[in-house]
JSON list of C-alpha atoms in Angstrom, two decimals:
[
{"chain": "W", "resi": 1, "resn": "GLN", "atom": "CA", "xyz": [173.53, 131.08, 158.22]},
{"chain": "W", "resi": 2, "resn": "LEU", "atom": "CA", "xyz": [171.98, 134.47, 157.50]},
{"chain": "W", "resi": 3, "resn": "TYR", "atom": "CA", "xyz": [173.80, 136.63, 160.00]},
{"chain": "W", "resi": 4, "resn": "ALA", "atom": "CA", "xyz": [176.97, 134.82, 161.05]},
{"chain": "W", "resi": 5, "resn": "PRO", "atom": "CA", "xyz": [180.35, 135.69, 159.54]},
{"chain": "W", "resi": 6, "resn": "ALA", "atom": "CA", "xyz": [181.50, 133.13, 156.96]},
{"chain": "W", "resi": 7, "resn": "ARG", "atom": "CA", "xyz": [184.43, 132.09, 159.17]},
{"chain": "W", "resi": 8, "resn": "LEU", "atom": "CA", "xyz": [181.96, 130.82, 161.80]},
{"chain": "W", "resi": 9, "resn": "LEU", "atom": "CA", "xyz": [179.79, 128.76, 159.45]},
{"chain": "W", "resi": 10, "resn": "ALA", "atom": "CA", "xyz": [180.16, 124.99, 159.58]},
{"chain": "W", "resi": 11, "resn": "PRO", "atom": "CA", "xyz": [178.30, 122.41, 157.53]},
{"chain": "W", "resi": 12, "resn": "LEU", "atom": "CA", "xyz": [175.44, 120.67, 159.30]},
{"chain": "W", "resi": 13, "resn": "PRO", "atom": "CA", "xyz": [175.19, 116.97, 158.45]},
{"chain": "W", "resi": 14, "resn": "GLY", "atom": "CA", "xyz": [171.93, 116.18, 156.67]},
{"chain": "W", "resi": 15, "resn": "VAL", "atom": "CA", "xyz": [171.09, 119.82, 155.92]},
{"chain": "W", "resi": 16, "resn": "VAL", "atom": "CA", "xyz": [171.49, 121.01, 152.33]},
{"chain": "W", "resi": 17, "resn": "ARG", "atom": "CA", "xyz": [170.79, 124.34, 150.73]},
{"chain": "W", "resi": 18, "resn": "VAL", "atom": "CA", "xyz": [168.15, 124.26, 148.01]},
{"chain": "W", "resi": 19, "resn": "PRO", "atom": "CA", "xyz": [167.68, 126.73, 145.15]},
{"chain": "W", "resi": 20, "resn": "ILE", "atom": "CA", "xyz": [165.01, 129.37, 145.53]},
{"chain": "W", "resi": 21, "resn": "ARG", "atom": "CA", "xyz": [163.78, 132.20, 143.31]},
{"chain": "W", "resi": 22, "resn": "ARG", "atom": "CA", "xyz": [164.55, 135.54, 144.96]},
{"chain": "W", "resi": 23, "resn": "GLU", "atom": "CA", "xyz": [161.59, 137.51, 143.71]},
{"chain": "W", "resi": 24, "resn": "ALA", "atom": "CA", "xyz": [158.57, 139.04, 145.43]},
{"chain": "W", "resi": 25, "resn": "VAL", "atom": "CA", "xyz": [155.81, 136.61, 146.38]},
{"chain": "W", "resi": 26, "resn": "PRO", "atom": "CA", "xyz": [152.25, 137.21, 147.69]},
{"chain": "W", "resi": 27, "resn": "LEU", "atom": "CA", "xyz": [152.90, 135.70, 151.14]},
{"chain": "W", "resi": 28, "resn": "VAL", "atom": "CA", "xyz": [151.20, 138.14, 153.53]},
{"chain": "W", "resi": 29, "resn": "ARG", "atom": "CA", "xyz": [147.51, 139.01, 153.19]},
{"chain": "W", "resi": 30, "resn": "GLY", "atom": "CA", "xyz": [146.65, 142.69, 153.34]},
{"chain": "W", "resi": 31, "resn": "GLY", "atom": "CA", "xyz": [148.96, 144.27, 150.80]},
{"chain": "W", "resi": 32, "resn": "ALA", "atom": "CA", "xyz": [151.08, 146.51, 153.06]},
{"chain": "W", "resi": 33, "resn": "VAL", "atom": "CA", "xyz": [153.85, 143.92, 153.49]},
{"chain": "W", "resi": 34, "resn": "THR", "atom": "CA", "xyz": [156.05, 142.65, 150.67]},
{"chain": "W", "resi": 35, "resn": "ALA", "atom": "CA", "xyz": [157.84, 139.30, 150.87]},
{"chain": "W", "resi": 36, "resn": "GLU", "atom": "CA", "xyz": [161.03, 138.09, 149.17]},
{"chain": "W", "resi": 37, "resn": "PRO", "atom": "CA", "xyz": [162.53, 134.64, 149.78]},
{"chain": "W", "resi": 38, "resn": "LEU", "atom": "CA", "xyz": [166.18, 134.87, 150.82]},
{"chain": "W", "resi": 39, "resn": "VAL", "atom": "CA", "xyz": [167.45, 131.31, 151.26]},
{"chain": "W", "resi": 40, "resn": "ALA", "atom": "CA", "xyz": [166.14, 127.78, 151.78]},
{"chain": "W", "resi": 41, "resn": "TRP", "atom": "CA", "xyz": [167.41, 124.50, 153.20]},
{"chain": "W", "resi": 42, "resn": "ARG", "atom": "CA", "xyz": [166.19, 120.90, 153.27]},
{"chain": "W", "resi": 43, "resn": "SER", "atom": "CA", "xyz": [166.69, 118.20, 155.86]},
{"chain": "W", "resi": 44, "resn": "GLY", "atom": "CA", "xyz": [164.99, 114.90, 155.13]},
{"chain": "W", "resi": 45, "resn": "THR", "atom": "CA", "xyz": [161.40, 115.71, 154.17]},
{"chain": "W", "resi": 46, "resn": "HIS", "atom": "CA", "xyz": [161.34, 119.19, 155.73]},
{"chain": "W", "resi": 47, "resn": "TYR", "atom": "CA", "xyz": [162.15, 122.51, 154.10]},
{"chain": "W", "resi": 48, "resn": "LEU", "atom": "CA", "xyz": [163.03, 125.73, 155.90]},
{"chain": "W", "resi": 49, "resn": "THR", "atom": "CA", "xyz": [162.80, 129.02, 154.01]},
{"chain": "W", "resi": 50, "resn": "ALA", "atom": "CA", "xyz": [163.85, 132.45, 155.27]},
{"chain": "W", "resi": 51, "resn": "VAL", "atom": "CA", "xyz": [161.71, 135.21, 153.74]},
{"chain": "W", "resi": 52, "resn": "GLN", "atom": "CA", "xyz": [162.33, 138.94, 154.19]},
{"chain": "W", "resi": 53, "resn": "LEU", "atom": "CA", "xyz": [159.20, 140.95, 154.98]},
{"chain": "W", "resi": 54, "resn": "SER", "atom": "CA", "xyz": [159.08, 144.71, 154.39]},
{"chain": "W", "resi": 55, "resn": "ASN", "atom": "CA", "xyz": [156.40, 147.20, 155.42]},
{"chain": "W", "resi": 56, "resn": "THR", "atom": "CA", "xyz": [155.46, 149.42, 152.47]},
{"chain": "W", "resi": 57, "resn": "GLY", "atom": "CA", "xyz": [152.85, 151.41, 154.37]},
{"chain": "W", "resi": 58, "resn": "ASP", "atom": "CA", "xyz": [153.01, 154.52, 156.53]},
{"chain": "W", "resi": 59, "resn": "ARG", "atom": "CA", "xyz": [151.71, 152.75, 159.67]},
{"chain": "W", "resi": 60, "resn": "PRO", "atom": "CA", "xyz": [153.28, 150.06, 161.85]},
{"chain": "W", "resi": 61, "resn": "VAL", "atom": "CA", "xyz": [152.17, 146.49, 161.19]},
{"chain": "W", "resi": 62, "resn": "THR", "atom": "CA", "xyz": [151.89, 143.65, 163.71]},
{"chain": "W", "resi": 63, "resn": "LEU", "atom": "CA", "xyz": [152.56, 140.37, 161.93]},
{"chain": "W", "resi": 64, "resn": "ASP", "atom": "CA", "xyz": [150.27, 137.40, 162.53]},
{"chain": "W", "resi": 65, "resn": "PRO", "atom": "CA", "xyz": [151.14, 133.92, 161.20]},
{"chain": "W", "resi": 66, "resn": "ARG", "atom": "CA", "xyz": [147.43, 133.34, 160.43]},
{"chain": "W", "resi": 67, "resn": "GLU", "atom": "CA", "xyz": [147.73, 136.02, 157.72]},
{"chain": "W", "resi": 68, "resn": "LEU", "atom": "CA", "xyz": [150.35, 134.06, 155.79]},
{"chain": "W", "resi": 69, "resn": "ARG", "atom": "CA", "xyz": [149.32, 132.39, 152.57]},
{"chain": "W", "resi": 70, "resn": "GLY", "atom": "CA", "xyz": [150.50, 128.83, 152.08]},
{"chain": "W", "resi": 71, "resn": "ARG", "atom": "CA", "xyz": [150.67, 125.43, 153.73]},
{"chain": "W", "resi": 72, "resn": "TRP", "atom": "CA", "xyz": [153.25, 125.78, 156.51]},
{"chain": "W", "resi": 73, "resn": "LEU", "atom": "CA", "xyz": [153.93, 123.38, 159.35]},
{"chain": "W", "resi": 74, "resn": "THR", "atom": "CA", "xyz": [155.13, 126.34, 161.40]},
{"chain": "W", "resi": 75, "resn": "ALA", "atom": "CA", "xyz": [156.19, 129.95, 160.99]},
{"chain": "W", "resi": 76, "resn": "THR", "atom": "CA", "xyz": [158.15, 132.24, 163.27]},
{"chain": "W", "resi": 77, "resn": "PHE", "atom": "CA", "xyz": [159.06, 135.89, 162.85]},
{"chain": "W", "resi": 78, "resn": "GLN", "atom": "CA", "xyz": [162.42, 137.36, 163.78]},
{"chain": "W", "resi": 79, "resn": "HIS", "atom": "CA", "xyz": [160.36, 140.36, 164.99]},
{"chain": "W", "resi": 80, "resn": "ASN", "atom": "CA", "xyz": [156.58, 140.39, 164.82]},
{"chain": "W", "resi": 81, "resn": "ARG", "atom": "CA", "xyz": [156.16, 144.16, 164.50]},
{"chain": "W", "resi": 82, "resn": "LEU", "atom": "CA", "xyz": [157.24, 146.28, 161.55]},
{"chain": "W", "resi": 83, "resn": "GLN", "atom": "CA", "xyz": [157.52, 150.04, 161.81]},
{"chain": "W", "resi": 84, "resn": "ALA", "atom": "CA", "xyz": [156.37, 152.35, 159.00]},
{"chain": "W", "resi": 85, "resn": "ALA", "atom": "CA", "xyz": [158.18, 152.20, 155.66]},
{"chain": "W", "resi": 86, "resn": "GLY", "atom": "CA", "xyz": [161.43, 154.13, 155.68]},
{"chain": "W", "resi": 87, "resn": "SER", "atom": "CA", "xyz": [162.27, 153.50, 159.32]},
{"chain": "W", "resi": 88, "resn": "GLU", "atom": "CA", "xyz": [165.18, 151.27, 160.32]},
{"chain": "W", "resi": 89, "resn": "ALA", "atom": "CA", "xyz": [162.72, 148.71, 161.72]},
{"chain": "W", "resi": 90, "resn": "ASP", "atom": "CA", "xyz": [160.48, 148.39, 158.64]},
{"chain": "W", "resi": 91, "resn": "ARG", "atom": "CA", "xyz": [161.66, 144.86, 157.81]},
{"chain": "W", "resi": 92, "resn": "THR", "atom": "CA", "xyz": [162.18, 141.46, 159.38]},
{"chain": "W", "resi": 93, "resn": "VAL", "atom": "CA", "xyz": [162.53, 137.81, 158.40]},
{"chain": "W", "resi": 94, "resn": "VAL", "atom": "CA", "xyz": [159.96, 135.03, 158.75]},
{"chain": "W", "resi": 95, "resn": "TYR", "atom": "CA", "xyz": [161.20, 131.44, 158.94]},
{"chain": "W", "resi": 96, "resn": "LEU", "atom": "CA", "xyz": [158.79, 128.96, 157.36]},
{"chain": "W", "resi": 97, "resn": "ILE", "atom": "CA", "xyz": [158.89, 125.18, 157.69]},
{"chain": "W", "resi": 98, "resn": "ALA", "atom": "CA", "xyz": [157.02, 122.99, 155.22]},
{"chain": "W", "resi": 99, "resn": "ASP", "atom": "CA", "xyz": [156.93, 119.40, 154.05]},
{"chain": "W", "resi": 100, "resn": "ARG", "atom": "CA", "xyz": [157.48, 120.53, 150.46]},
{"chain": "W", "resi": 101, "resn": "PRO", "atom": "CA", "xyz": [159.61, 123.14, 148.64]},
{"chain": "W", "resi": 102, "resn": "PHE", "atom": "CA", "xyz": [158.65, 126.78, 149.19]},
{"chain": "W", "resi": 103, "resn": "ALA", "atom": "CA", "xyz": [157.08, 127.30, 145.75]},
{"chain": "W", "resi": 104, "resn": "ASP", "atom": "CA", "xyz": [154.88, 124.24, 146.24]},
{"chain": "W", "resi": 105, "resn": "ALA", "atom": "CA", "xyz": [153.81, 125.26, 149.77]},
{"chain": "W", "resi": 106, "resn": "LEU", "atom": "CA", "xyz": [152.95, 128.81, 148.74]}
]
């Protein structure tokens, strides 16, 4: 849904997109990584939210799910290492699954 061309997207029965505020949130402890929700979906009682993470510091950062604020059932990073700000690898996406909407789980 995030990276595929629109012509390849097909609806998934039981999965619906849910509204989300696309503004910075304090998701990662430590201050050198900013987080902005991109898109969210719901299926039954579970919510999946894709959040873009960006390194704002001058040193690489290794991401650790234990440093995420919130009540998540699981979290996985597209890439778990961010290069220094300004490099082409200074951002990634984390996929968060919760039993409540993103704003309530944060």
